mmCIF file with all atom_site columns, N, CA and C in Angstrom:
data_model
loop_
_atom_site.group_PDB
_atom_site.id
_atom_site.type_symbol
_atom_site.label_atom_id
_atom_site.label_alt_id
_atom_site.label_comp_id
_atom_site.label_asym_id
_atom_site.label_entity_id
_atom_site.label_seq_id
_atom_site.pdbx_PDB_ins_code
_atom_site.Cartn_x
_atom_site.Cartn_y
_atom_site.Cartn_z
_atom_site.occupancy
_atom_site.B_iso_or_equiv
_atom_site.pdbx_formal_charge
_atom_site.auth_seq_id
_atom_site.auth_comp_id
_atom_site.auth_asym_id
_atom_site.auth_atom_id
_atom_site.pdbx_PDB_model_num
ATOM 1   N N  . MET A 1 1  ? 1.268  -22.098 54.105 1.00 0.00 ? 1  MET A N  1
ATOM 2   C CA . MET A 1 1  ? 2.214  -22.602 53.263 1.00 0.00 ? 1  MET A CA 1
ATOM 3   C C  . MET A 1 1  ? 2.080  -22.279 51.752 1.00 0.00 ? 1  MET A C  1
ATOM 4   N N  . ALA A 1 2  ? 3.038  -21.828 51.265 1.00 0.00 ? 2  ALA A N  1
ATOM 5   C CA . ALA A 1 2  ? 2.971  -21.254 49.846 1.00 0.00 ? 2  ALA A CA 1
ATOM 6   C C  . ALA A 1 2  ? 3.032  -22.362 48.901 1.00 0.00 ? 2  ALA A C  1
ATOM 7   N N  . THR A 1 3  ? 2.219  -22.255 47.878 1.00 0.00 ? 3  THR A N  1
ATOM 8   C CA . THR A 1 3  ? 2.077  -23.350 46.847 1.00 0.00 ? 3  THR A CA 1
ATOM 9   C C  . THR A 1 3  ? 2.961  -23.051 45.718 1.00 0.00 ? 3  THR A C  1
ATOM 10  N N  . LYS A 1 4  ? 3.756  -24.023 45.233 1.00 0.00 ? 4  LYS A N  1
ATOM 11  C CA . LYS A 1 4  ? 4.626  -23.643 44.208 1.00 0.00 ? 4  LYS A CA 1
ATOM 12  C C  . LYS A 1 4  ? 3.985  -24.014 42.869 1.00 0.00 ? 4  LYS A C  1
ATOM 13  N N  . THR A 1 5  ? 3.976  -23.206 41.951 1.00 0.00 ? 5  THR A N  1
ATOM 14  C CA . THR A 1 5  ? 3.419  -23.434 40.619 1.00 0.00 ? 5  THR A CA 1
ATOM 15  C C  . THR A 1 5  ? 4.448  -24.150 39.682 1.00 0.00 ? 5  THR A C  1
ATOM 16  N N  . LYS A 1 6  ? 4.041  -24.972 38.880 1.00 0.00 ? 6  LYS A N  1
ATOM 17  C CA . LYS A 1 6  ? 4.999  -25.784 38.051 1.00 0.00 ? 6  LYS A CA 1
ATOM 18  C C  . LYS A 1 6  ? 5.188  -25.024 36.839 1.00 0.00 ? 6  LYS A C  1
ATOM 19  N N  . THR A 1 7  ? 6.569  -24.686 36.631 1.00 0.00 ? 7  THR A N  1
ATOM 20  C CA . THR A 1 7  ? 7.032  -24.073 35.513 1.00 0.00 ? 7  THR A CA 1
ATOM 21  C C  . THR A 1 7  ? 6.807  -24.916 34.222 1.00 0.00 ? 7  THR A C  1
ATOM 22  N N  . ARG A 1 8  ? 6.440  -24.244 33.082 1.00 0.00 ? 8  ARG A N  1
ATOM 23  C CA . ARG A 1 8  ? 6.201  -24.996 31.957 1.00 0.00 ? 8  ARG A CA 1
ATOM 24  C C  . ARG A 1 8  ? 7.240  -24.585 30.783 1.00 0.00 ? 8  ARG A C  1
ATOM 25  N N  . PRO A 1 9  ? 7.622  -25.402 29.951 1.00 0.00 ? 9  PRO A N  1
ATOM 26  C CA . PRO A 1 9  ? 8.356  -24.874 28.876 1.00 0.00 ? 9  PRO A CA 1
ATOM 27  C C  . PRO A 1 9  ? 7.719  -23.817 27.829 1.00 0.00 ? 9  PRO A C  1
ATOM 28  N N  . VAL A 1 10 ? 8.322  -22.970 27.329 1.00 0.00 ? 10 VAL A N  1
ATOM 29  C CA . VAL A 1 10 ? 7.569  -22.034 26.331 1.00 0.00 ? 10 VAL A CA 1
ATOM 30  C C  . VAL A 1 10 ? 7.218  -22.744 25.027 1.00 0.00 ? 10 VAL A C  1
ATOM 31  N N  . HIS A 1 11 ? 7.941  -23.867 24.795 1.00 0.00 ? 11 HIS A N  1
ATOM 32  C CA . HIS A 1 11 ? 7.703  -24.515 23.484 1.00 0.00 ? 11 HIS A CA 1
ATOM 33  C C  . HIS A 1 11 ? 8.278  -25.932 23.620 1.00 0.00 ? 11 HIS A C  1
ATOM 34  N N  . GLU A 1 12 ? 7.682  -26.926 22.950 1.00 0.00 ? 12 GLU A N  1
ATOM 35  C CA . GLU A 1 12 ? 8.259  -28.179 22.859 1.00 0.00 ? 12 GLU A CA 1
ATOM 36  C C  . GLU A 1 12 ? 8.273  -28.757 21.410 1.00 0.00 ? 12 GLU A C  1
ATOM 37  N N  . VAL A 1 13 ? 9.393  -29.443 21.091 1.00 0.00 ? 13 VAL A N  1
ATOM 38  C CA . VAL A 1 13 ? 9.574  -30.096 19.798 1.00 0.00 ? 13 VAL A CA 1
ATOM 39  C C  . VAL A 1 13 ? 9.543  -31.541 20.117 1.00 0.00 ? 13 VAL A C  1
ATOM 40  N N  . ARG A 1 14 ? 8.805  -32.388 19.360 1.00 0.00 ? 14 ARG A N  1
ATOM 41  C CA . ARG A 1 14 ? 8.725  -33.769 19.639 1.00 0.00 ? 14 ARG A CA 1
ATOM 42  C C  . ARG A 1 14 ? 8.520  -34.586 18.364 1.00 0.00 ? 14 ARG A C  1
ATOM 43  N N  . LEU A 1 15 ? 9.554  -35.595 18.156 1.00 0.00 ? 15 LEU A N  1
ATOM 44  C CA . LEU A 1 15 ? 9.551  -36.479 17.055 1.00 0.00 ? 15 LEU A CA 1
ATOM 45  C C  . LEU A 1 15 ? 9.667  -37.899 17.645 1.00 0.00 ? 15 LEU A C  1
ATOM 46  N N  . GLY A 1 16 ? 8.580  -38.593 17.526 1.00 0.00 ? 16 GLY A N  1
ATOM 47  C CA . GLY A 1 16 ? 8.448  -39.954 18.047 1.00 0.00 ? 16 GLY A CA 1
ATOM 48  C C  . GLY A 1 16 ? 8.644  -39.923 19.525 1.00 0.00 ? 16 GLY A C  1
ATOM 49  N N  . VAL A 1 17 ? 9.552  -40.505 20.094 1.00 0.00 ? 17 VAL A N  1
ATOM 50  C CA . VAL A 1 17 ? 9.802  -40.626 21.516 1.00 0.00 ? 17 VAL A CA 1
ATOM 51  C C  . VAL A 1 17 ? 10.692 -39.729 22.200 1.00 0.00 ? 17 VAL A C  1
ATOM 52  N N  . VAL A 1 18 ? 11.256 -38.832 21.216 1.00 0.00 ? 18 VAL A N  1
ATOM 53  C CA . VAL A 1 18 ? 12.263 -37.773 21.663 1.00 0.00 ? 18 VAL A CA 1
ATOM 54  C C  . VAL A 1 18 ? 11.703 -36.403 21.677 1.00 0.00 ? 18 VAL A C  1
ATOM 55  N N  . LYS A 1 19 ? 11.865 -35.622 22.672 1.00 0.00 ? 19 LYS A N  1
ATOM 56  C CA . LYS A 1 19 ? 11.423 -34.325 22.778 1.00 0.00 ? 19 LYS A CA 1
ATOM 57  C C  . LYS A 1 19 ? 12.378 -33.285 23.276 1.00 0.00 ? 19 LYS A C  1
ATOM 58  N N  . ALA A 1 20 ? 12.335 -32.081 22.980 1.00 0.00 ? 20 ALA A N  1
ATOM 59  C CA . ALA A 1 20 ? 13.122 -30.997 23.281 1.00 0.00 ? 20 ALA A CA 1
ATOM 60  C C  . ALA A 1 20 ? 12.228 -30.047 23.892 1.00 0.00 ? 20 ALA A C  1
ATOM 61  N N  . ALA A 1 21 ? 12.509 -29.743 25.144 1.00 0.00 ? 21 ALA A N  1
ATOM 62  C CA . ALA A 1 21 ? 11.661 -28.682 25.907 1.00 0.00 ? 21 ALA A CA 1
ATOM 63  C C  . ALA A 1 21 ? 12.478 -27.492 25.936 1.00 0.00 ? 21 ALA A C  1
ATOM 64  N N  . ILE A 1 22 ? 11.887 -26.229 25.471 1.00 0.00 ? 22 ILE A N  1
ATOM 65  C CA . ILE A 1 22 ? 12.600 -25.002 25.489 1.00 0.00 ? 22 ILE A CA 1
ATOM 66  C C  . ILE A 1 22 ? 12.029 -24.112 26.681 1.00 0.00 ? 22 ILE A C  1
ATOM 67  N N  . TRP A 1 23 ? 13.006 -23.628 27.494 1.00 0.00 ? 23 TRP A N  1
ATOM 68  C CA . TRP A 1 23 ? 12.678 -22.875 28.594 1.00 0.00 ? 23 TRP A CA 1
ATOM 69  C C  . TRP A 1 23 ? 13.112 -21.503 28.416 1.00 0.00 ? 23 TRP A C  1
ATOM 70  N N  . ALA A 1 24 ? 12.314 -20.462 28.927 1.00 0.00 ? 24 ALA A N  1
ATOM 71  C CA . ALA A 1 24 ? 12.642 -19.072 28.829 1.00 0.00 ? 24 ALA A CA 1
ATOM 72  C C  . ALA A 1 24 ? 13.136 -18.716 30.272 1.00 0.00 ? 24 ALA A C  1
ATOM 73  N N  . ASN A 1 25 ? 14.244 -17.981 30.362 1.00 0.00 ? 25 ASN A N  1
ATOM 74  C CA . ASN A 1 25 ? 14.840 -17.444 31.558 1.00 0.00 ? 25 ASN A CA 1
ATOM 75  C C  . ASN A 1 25 ? 14.953 -15.992 31.482 1.00 0.00 ? 25 ASN A C  1
ATOM 76  N N  . ASP A 1 26 ? 14.386 -15.218 32.310 1.00 0.00 ? 26 ASP A N  1
ATOM 77  C CA . ASP A 1 26 ? 14.531 -13.760 32.352 1.00 0.00 ? 26 ASP A CA 1
ATOM 78  C C  . ASP A 1 26 ? 15.886 -13.463 33.054 1.00 0.00 ? 26 ASP A C  1
ATOM 79  N N  . THR A 1 27 ? 16.683 -12.635 32.272 1.00 0.00 ? 27 THR A N  1
ATOM 80  C CA . THR A 1 27 ? 17.939 -12.179 32.875 1.00 0.00 ? 27 THR A CA 1
ATOM 81  C C  . THR A 1 27 ? 18.021 -10.591 32.760 1.00 0.00 ? 27 THR A C  1
ATOM 82  N N  . ASP A 1 28 ? 19.094 -10.100 33.339 1.00 0.00 ? 28 ASP A N  1
ATOM 83  C CA . ASP A 1 28 ? 19.327 -8.714  33.217 1.00 0.00 ? 28 ASP A CA 1
ATOM 84  C C  . ASP A 1 28 ? 19.400 -8.281  31.827 1.00 0.00 ? 28 ASP A C  1
ATOM 85  N N  . ASN A 1 29 ? 19.897 -9.175  30.904 1.00 0.00 ? 29 ASN A N  1
ATOM 86  C CA . ASN A 1 29 ? 20.109 -8.853  29.494 1.00 0.00 ? 29 ASN A CA 1
ATOM 87  C C  . ASN A 1 29 ? 19.034 -9.347  28.641 1.00 0.00 ? 29 ASN A C  1
ATOM 88  N N  . GLY A 1 30 ? 17.891 -9.657  29.205 1.00 0.00 ? 30 GLY A N  1
ATOM 89  C CA . GLY A 1 30 ? 16.707 -10.133 28.448 1.00 0.00 ? 30 GLY A CA 1
ATOM 90  C C  . GLY A 1 30 ? 16.527 -11.704 28.522 1.00 0.00 ? 30 GLY A C  1
ATOM 91  N N  . VAL A 1 31 ? 15.651 -12.070 27.771 1.00 0.00 ? 31 VAL A N  1
ATOM 92  C CA . VAL A 1 31 ? 15.246 -13.462 27.854 1.00 0.00 ? 31 VAL A CA 1
ATOM 93  C C  . VAL A 1 31 ? 16.331 -14.366 27.142 1.00 0.00 ? 31 VAL A C  1
ATOM 94  N N  . ARG A 1 32 ? 16.763 -15.322 27.859 1.00 0.00 ? 32 ARG A N  1
ATOM 95  C CA . ARG A 1 32 ? 17.686 -16.403 27.329 1.00 0.00 ? 32 ARG A CA 1
ATOM 96  C C  . ARG A 1 32 ? 16.842 -17.678 27.408 1.00 0.00 ? 32 ARG A C  1
ATOM 97  N N  . HIS A 1 33 ? 17.179 -18.493 26.446 1.00 0.00 ? 33 HIS A N  1
ATOM 98  C CA . HIS A 1 33 ? 16.465 -19.874 26.319 1.00 0.00 ? 33 HIS A CA 1
ATOM 99  C C  . HIS A 1 33 ? 17.462 -21.072 26.658 1.00 0.00 ? 33 HIS A C  1
ATOM 100 N N  . ASN A 1 34 ? 17.022 -22.027 27.271 1.00 0.00 ? 34 ASN A N  1
ATOM 101 C CA . ASN A 1 34 ? 17.717 -23.249 27.485 1.00 0.00 ? 34 ASN A CA 1
ATOM 102 C C  . ASN A 1 34 ? 16.831 -24.364 27.009 1.00 0.00 ? 34 ASN A C  1
ATOM 103 N N  . VAL A 1 35 ? 17.519 -25.594 26.782 1.00 0.00 ? 35 VAL A N  1
ATOM 104 C CA . VAL A 1 35 ? 16.782 -26.631 26.146 1.00 0.00 ? 35 VAL A CA 1
ATOM 105 C C  . VAL A 1 35 ? 17.084 -27.961 26.865 1.00 0.00 ? 35 VAL A C  1
ATOM 106 N N  . THR A 1 36 ? 16.121 -28.694 27.193 1.00 0.00 ? 36 THR A N  1
ATOM 107 C CA . THR A 1 36 ? 16.297 -29.860 27.791 1.00 0.00 ? 36 THR A CA 1
ATOM 108 C C  . THR A 1 36 ? 15.779 -30.995 26.766 1.00 0.00 ? 36 THR A C  1
ATOM 109 N N  . VAL A 1 37 ? 16.558 -32.019 26.602 1.00 0.00 ? 37 VAL A N  1
ATOM 110 C CA . VAL A 1 37 ? 16.194 -33.135 25.640 1.00 0.00 ? 37 VAL A CA 1
ATOM 111 C C  . VAL A 1 37 ? 15.894 -34.539 26.528 1.00 0.00 ? 37 VAL A C  1
ATOM 112 N N  . SER A 1 38 ? 14.859 -35.042 26.147 1.00 0.00 ? 38 SER A N  1
ATOM 113 C CA . SER A 1 38 ? 14.517 -36.313 26.854 1.00 0.00 ? 38 SER A CA 1
ATOM 114 C C  . SER A 1 38 ? 13.853 -37.418 25.928 1.00 0.00 ? 38 SER A C  1
ATOM 115 N N  . ARG A 1 39 ? 13.708 -38.679 26.371 1.00 0.00 ? 39 ARG A N  1
ATOM 116 C CA . ARG A 1 39 ? 13.119 -39.718 25.645 1.00 0.00 ? 39 ARG A CA 1
ATOM 117 C C  . ARG A 1 39 ? 11.991 -40.172 26.602 1.00 0.00 ? 39 ARG A C  1
ATOM 118 N N  . ILE A 1 40 ? 10.825 -40.300 26.009 1.00 0.00 ? 40 ILE A N  1
ATOM 119 C CA . ILE A 1 40 ? 9.709  -40.763 26.855 1.00 0.00 ? 40 ILE A CA 1
ATOM 120 C C  . ILE A 1 40 ? 9.400  -42.235 26.604 1.00 0.00 ? 40 ILE A C  1
ATOM 121 N N  . TYR A 1 41 ? 8.989  -42.955 27.524 1.00 0.00 ? 41 TYR A N  1
ATOM 122 C CA . TYR A 1 41 ? 8.659  -44.296 27.462 1.00 0.00 ? 41 TYR A CA 1
ATOM 123 C C  . TYR A 1 41 ? 7.650  -44.733 28.489 1.00 0.00 ? 41 TYR A C  1
ATOM 124 N N  . LYS A 1 42 ? 6.947  -45.873 28.257 1.00 0.00 ? 42 LYS A N  1
ATOM 125 C CA . LYS A 1 42 ? 5.934  -46.316 29.107 1.00 0.00 ? 42 LYS A CA 1
ATOM 126 C C  . LYS A 1 42 ? 6.520  -47.396 29.905 1.00 0.00 ? 42 LYS A C  1
ATOM 127 N N  . ASP A 1 43 ? 6.368  -47.436 31.310 1.00 0.00 ? 43 ASP A N  1
ATOM 128 C CA . ASP A 1 43 ? 6.806  -48.328 32.195 1.00 0.00 ? 43 ASP A CA 1
ATOM 129 C C  . ASP A 1 43 ? 5.386  -48.957 32.802 1.00 0.00 ? 43 ASP A C  1
ATOM 130 N N  . GLY A 1 44 ? 4.858  -50.063 32.302 1.00 0.00 ? 44 GLY A N  1
ATOM 131 C CA . GLY A 1 44 ? 3.570  -50.475 32.670 1.00 0.00 ? 44 GLY A CA 1
ATOM 132 C C  . GLY A 1 44 ? 2.551  -49.526 32.199 1.00 0.00 ? 44 GLY A C  1
ATOM 133 N N  . GLU A 1 45 ? 1.787  -48.934 33.092 1.00 0.00 ? 45 GLU A N  1
ATOM 134 C CA . GLU A 1 45 ? 0.711  -48.086 32.759 1.00 0.00 ? 45 GLU A CA 1
ATOM 135 C C  . GLU A 1 45 ? 1.242  -46.573 32.948 1.00 0.00 ? 45 GLU A C  1
ATOM 136 N N  . GLU A 1 46 ? 2.416  -46.385 33.426 1.00 0.00 ? 46 GLU A N  1
ATOM 137 C CA . GLU A 1 46 ? 2.958  -45.016 33.719 1.00 0.00 ? 46 GLU A CA 1
ATOM 138 C C  . GLU A 1 46 ? 3.960  -44.520 32.623 1.00 0.00 ? 46 GLU A C  1
ATOM 139 N N  . TRP A 1 47 ? 3.840  -43.336 32.115 1.00 0.00 ? 47 TRP A N  1
ATOM 140 C CA . TRP A 1 47 ? 4.660  -42.672 31.286 1.00 0.00 ? 47 TRP A CA 1
ATOM 141 C C  . TRP A 1 47 ? 5.865  -42.025 32.077 1.00 0.00 ? 47 TRP A C  1
ATOM 142 N N  . LYS A 1 48 ? 6.997  -42.334 31.676 1.00 0.00 ? 48 LYS A N  1
ATOM 143 C CA . LYS A 1 48 ? 8.256  -41.794 32.219 1.00 0.00 ? 48 LYS A CA 1
ATOM 144 C C  . LYS A 1 48 ? 9.116  -41.103 31.194 1.00 0.00 ? 48 LYS A C  1
ATOM 145 N N  . ASP A 1 49 ? 10.195 -40.504 31.606 1.00 0.00 ? 49 ASP A N  1
ATOM 146 C CA . ASP A 1 49 ? 11.227 -39.943 30.790 1.00 0.00 ? 49 ASP A CA 1
ATOM 147 C C  . ASP A 1 49 ? 12.571 -40.187 31.184 1.00 0.00 ? 49 ASP A C  1
ATOM 148 N N  . SER A 1 50 ? 13.516 -40.134 30.195 1.00 0.00 ? 50 SER A N  1
ATOM 149 C CA . SER A 1 50 ? 14.903 -40.422 30.450 1.00 0.00 ? 50 SER A CA 1
ATOM 150 C C  . SER A 1 50 ? 15.730 -39.487 29.597 1.00 0.00 ? 50 SER A C  1
ATOM 151 N N  . THR A 1 51 ? 16.948 -39.163 30.158 1.00 0.00 ? 51 THR A N  1
ATOM 152 C CA . THR A 1 51 ? 17.990 -38.335 29.319 1.00 0.00 ? 51 THR A CA 1
ATOM 153 C C  . THR A 1 51 ? 19.043 -39.257 28.744 1.00 0.00 ? 51 THR A C  1
ATOM 154 N N  . SER A 1 52 ? 18.702 -40.652 28.768 1.00 0.00 ? 52 SER A N  1
ATOM 155 C CA . SER A 1 52 ? 19.703 -41.646 28.132 1.00 0.00 ? 52 SER A CA 1
ATOM 156 C C  . SER A 1 52 ? 19.036 -42.007 26.820 1.00 0.00 ? 52 SER A C  1
ATOM 157 N N  . PHE A 1 53 ? 19.901 -42.120 25.791 1.00 0.00 ? 53 PHE A N  1
ATOM 158 C CA . PHE A 1 53 ? 19.365 -42.351 24.484 1.00 0.00 ? 53 PHE A CA 1
ATOM 159 C C  . PHE A 1 53 ? 20.120 -43.632 23.805 1.00 0.00 ? 53 PHE A C  1
ATOM 160 N N  . GLY A 1 54 ? 19.494 -44.310 23.031 1.00 0.00 ? 54 GLY A N  1
ATOM 161 C CA . GLY A 1 54 ? 20.089 -45.400 22.384 1.00 0.00 ? 54 GLY A CA 1
ATOM 162 C C  . GLY A 1 54 ? 20.540 -44.900 20.948 1.00 0.00 ? 54 GLY A C  1
ATOM 163 N N  . ARG A 1 55 ? 21.212 -45.877 20.276 1.00 0.00 ? 55 ARG A N  1
ATOM 164 C CA . ARG A 1 55 ? 21.850 -45.452 18.954 1.00 0.00 ? 55 ARG A CA 1
ATOM 165 C C  . ARG A 1 55 ? 20.756 -45.101 18.084 1.00 0.00 ? 55 ARG A C  1
ATOM 166 N N  . ASP A 1 56 ? 19.551 -45.748 18.189 1.00 0.00 ? 56 ASP A N  1
ATOM 167 C CA . ASP A 1 56 ? 18.500 -45.365 17.088 1.00 0.00 ? 56 ASP A CA 1
ATOM 168 C C  . ASP A 1 56 ? 17.754 -44.014 17.435 1.00 0.00 ? 56 ASP A C  1
ATOM 169 N N  . ASP A 1 57 ? 18.059 -43.579 18.662 1.00 0.00 ? 57 ASP A N  1
ATOM 170 C CA . ASP A 1 57 ? 17.350 -42.271 19.048 1.00 0.00 ? 57 ASP A CA 1
ATOM 171 C C  . ASP A 1 57 ? 18.218 -41.100 18.595 1.00 0.00 ? 57 ASP A C  1
ATOM 172 N N  . LEU A 1 58 ? 19.472 -41.207 18.322 1.00 0.00 ? 58 LEU A N  1
ATOM 173 C CA . LEU A 1 58 ? 20.281 -40.220 18.114 1.00 0.00 ? 58 LEU A CA 1
ATOM 174 C C  . LEU A 1 58 ? 20.006 -39.398 16.831 1.00 0.00 ? 58 LEU A C  1
ATOM 175 N N  . PRO A 1 59 ? 19.549 -39.923 15.744 1.00 0.00 ? 59 PRO A N  1
ATOM 176 C CA . PRO A 1 59 ? 19.082 -39.086 14.700 1.00 0.00 ? 59 PRO A CA 1
ATOM 177 C C  . PRO A 1 59 ? 17.953 -38.115 15.116 1.00 0.00 ? 59 PRO A C  1
ATOM 178 N N  . LEU A 1 60 ? 17.086 -38.632 15.951 1.00 0.00 ? 60 LEU A N  1
ATOM 179 C CA . LEU A 1 60 ? 15.867 -37.908 16.490 1.00 0.00 ? 60 LEU A CA 1
ATOM 180 C C  . LEU A 1 60 ? 16.393 -36.796 17.351 1.00 0.00 ? 60 LEU A C  1
ATOM 181 N N  . VAL A 1 61 ? 17.457 -37.104 18.220 1.00 0.00 ? 61 VAL A N  1
ATOM 182 C CA . VAL A 1 61 ? 17.859 -36.049 19.009 1.00 0.00 ? 61 VAL A CA 1
ATOM 183 C C  . VAL A 1 61 ? 18.526 -34.923 18.237 1.00 0.00 ? 61 VAL A C  1
ATOM 184 N N  . ALA A 1 62 ? 19.195 -35.247 17.183 1.00 0.00 ? 62 ALA A N  1
ATOM 185 C CA . ALA A 1 62 ? 19.804 -34.181 16.417 1.00 0.00 ? 62 ALA A CA 1
ATOM 186 C C  . ALA A 1 62 ? 18.629 -33.365 15.722 1.00 0.00 ? 62 ALA A C  1
ATOM 187 N N  . LYS A 1 63 ? 17.636 -34.000 15.289 1.00 0.00 ? 63 LYS A N  1
ATOM 188 C CA . LYS A 1 63 ? 16.516 -33.287 14.579 1.00 0.00 ? 63 LYS A CA 1
ATOM 189 C C  . LYS A 1 63 ? 15.772 -32.351 15.560 1.00 0.00 ? 63 LYS A C  1
ATOM 190 N N  . VAL A 1 64 ? 15.456 -32.855 16.715 1.00 0.00 ? 64 VAL A N  1
ATOM 191 C CA . VAL A 1 64 ? 14.743 -32.010 17.715 1.00 0.00 ? 64 VAL A CA 1
ATOM 192 C C  . VAL A 1 64 ? 15.611 -30.817 18.210 1.00 0.00 ? 64 VAL A C  1
ATOM 193 N N  . CYS A 1 65 ? 16.889 -31.170 18.318 1.00 0.00 ? 65 CYS A N  1
ATOM 194 C CA . CYS A 1 65 ? 17.807 -30.035 18.593 1.00 0.00 ? 65 CYS A CA 1
ATOM 195 C C  . CYS A 1 65 ? 17.846 -28.967 17.661 1.00 0.00 ? 65 CYS A C  1
ATOM 196 N N  . ASP A 1 66 ? 18.016 -29.332 16.330 1.00 0.00 ? 66 ASP A N  1
ATOM 197 C CA . ASP A 1 66 ? 18.019 -28.434 15.289 1.00 0.00 ? 66 ASP A CA 1
ATOM 198 C C  . ASP A 1 66 ? 16.619 -27.650 15.212 1.00 0.00 ? 66 ASP A C  1
ATOM 199 N N  . GLN A 1 67 ? 15.489 -28.328 15.354 1.00 0.00 ? 67 GLN A N  1
ATOM 200 C CA . GLN A 1 67 ? 14.278 -27.657 15.417 1.00 0.00 ? 67 GLN A CA 1
ATOM 201 C C  . GLN A 1 67 ? 14.112 -26.648 16.638 1.00 0.00 ? 67 GLN A C  1
ATOM 202 N N  . ALA A 1 68 ? 14.670 -27.081 17.614 1.00 0.00 ? 68 ALA A N  1
ATOM 203 C CA . ALA A 1 68 ? 14.660 -26.163 18.929 1.00 0.00 ? 68 ALA A CA 1
ATOM 204 C C  . ALA A 1 68 ? 15.527 -24.904 18.606 1.00 0.00 ? 68 ALA A C  1
ATOM 205 N N  . HIS A 1 69 ? 16.573 -25.137 18.074 1.00 0.00 ? 69 HIS A N  1
ATOM 206 C CA . HIS A 1 69 ? 17.572 -24.027 17.729 1.00 0.00 ? 69 HIS A CA 1
ATOM 207 C C  . HIS A 1 69 ? 16.932 -23.010 16.778 1.00 0.00 ? 69 HIS A C  1
ATOM 208 N N  . THR A 1 70 ? 16.186 -23.468 15.847 1.00 0.00 ? 70 THR A N  1
ATOM 209 C CA . THR A 1 70 ? 15.555 -22.674 14.841 1.00 0.00 ? 70 THR A CA 1
ATOM 210 C C  . THR A 1 70 ? 14.370 -21.882 15.469 1.00 0.00 ? 70 THR A C  1
ATOM 211 N N  . TRP A 1 71 ? 13.616 -22.559 16.430 1.00 0.00 ? 71 TRP A N  1
ATOM 212 C CA . TRP A 1 71 ? 12.567 -21.892 17.075 1.00 0.00 ? 71 TRP A CA 1
ATOM 213 C C  . TRP A 1 71 ? 13.013 -20.759 17.906 1.00 0.00 ? 71 TRP A C  1
ATOM 214 N N  . ILE A 1 72 ? 14.300 -21.036 18.559 1.00 0.00 ? 72 ILE A N  1
ATOM 215 C CA . ILE A 1 72 ? 14.714 -19.951 19.573 1.00 0.00 ? 72 ILE A CA 1
ATOM 216 C C  . ILE A 1 72 ? 15.120 -18.752 18.768 1.00 0.00 ? 72 ILE A C  1
ATOM 217 N N  . PHE A 1 73 ? 15.834 -19.072 17.633 1.00 0.00 ? 73 PHE A N  1
ATOM 218 C CA . PHE A 1 73 ? 16.324 -17.922 16.803 1.00 0.00 ? 73 PHE A CA 1
ATOM 219 C C  . PHE A 1 73 ? 15.153 -17.126 16.146 1.00 0.00 ? 73 PHE A C  1
ATOM 220 N N  . GLU A 1 74 ? 14.131 -17.808 15.618 1.00 0.00 ? 74 GLU A N  1
ATOM 221 C CA . GLU A 1 74 ? 12.916 -17.201 15.203 1.00 0.00 ? 74 GLU A CA 1
ATOM 222 C C  . GLU A 1 74 ? 12.181 -16.313 16.161 1.00 0.00 ? 74 GLU A C  1
ATOM 223 N N  . ASN A 1 75 ? 12.002 -16.818 17.456 1.00 0.00 ? 75 ASN A N  1
ATOM 224 C CA . ASN A 1 75 ? 11.391 -16.079 18.441 1.00 0.00 ? 75 ASN A CA 1
ATOM 225 C C  . ASN A 1 75 ? 12.179 -14.941 19.126 1.00 0.00 ? 75 ASN A C  1
ATOM 226 N N  . ALA A 1 76 ? 13.505 -15.249 19.195 1.00 0.00 ? 76 ALA A N  1
ATOM 227 C CA . ALA A 1 76 ? 14.365 -14.160 19.754 1.00 0.00 ? 76 ALA A CA 1
ATOM 228 C C  . ALA A 1 76 ? 14.388 -12.966 18.788 1.00 0.00 ? 76 ALA A C  1
ATOM 229 N N  . SER A 1 77 ? 14.310 -13.166 17.512 1.00 0.00 ? 77 SER A N  1
ATOM 230 C CA . SER A 1 77 ? 14.345 -12.009 16.565 1.00 0.00 ? 77 SER A CA 1
ATOM 231 C C  . SER A 1 77 ? 13.031 -11.273 16.634 1.00 0.00 ? 77 SER A C  1
ATOM 232 N N  . LYS A 1 78 ? 11.925 -11.928 16.933 1.00 0.00 ? 78 LYS A N  1
ATOM 233 C CA . LYS A 1 78 ? 10.607 -11.270 17.015 1.00 0.00 ? 78 LYS A CA 1
ATOM 234 C C  . LYS A 1 78 ? 10.642 -10.367 18.266 1.00 0.00 ? 78 LYS A C  1
ATOM 235 N N  . SER A 1 79 ? 11.305 -10.836 19.396 1.00 0.00 ? 79 SER A N  1
ATOM 236 C CA . SER A 1 79 ? 11.158 -10.042 20.538 1.00 0.00 ? 79 SER A CA 1
ATOM 237 C C  . SER A 1 79 ? 12.141 -8.824  20.590 1.00 0.00 ? 79 SER A C  1
ATOM 238 N N  . THR A 1 80 ? 13.106 -8.797  19.590 1.00 0.00 ? 80 THR A N  1
ATOM 239 C CA . THR A 1 80 ? 13.934 -7.553  19.522 1.00 0.00 ? 80 THR A CA 1
ATOM 240 C C  . THR A 1 80 ? 13.539 -6.666  18.469 1.00 0.00 ? 80 THR A C  1
ATOM 241 N N  . ASP A 1 81 ? 12.549 -6.965  17.684 1.00 0.00 ? 81 ASP A N  1
ATOM 242 C CA . ASP A 1 81 ? 12.006 -6.056  16.553 1.00 0.00 ? 81 ASP A CA 1
ATOM 243 C C  . ASP A 1 81 ? 11.273 -4.922  17.138 1.00 0.00 ? 81 ASP A C  1
#
């Protein structure tokens, strides 16, 4: 039985409880990046995450998305130099 290795994001941006994970995907046209955004929270002793955000989370969502966007552009330009 083959074991599956867990894929990790190439970078994460976190502000408080909101984080953006940046994923690299190899394509025929080079590396393309996707971003997933989540909110972490503790349920008892266990940490969990959600893709649902409250009103007060939205400014952090905007900021982590902006920082993820900047990271992708900075790193994409390095790989094409």
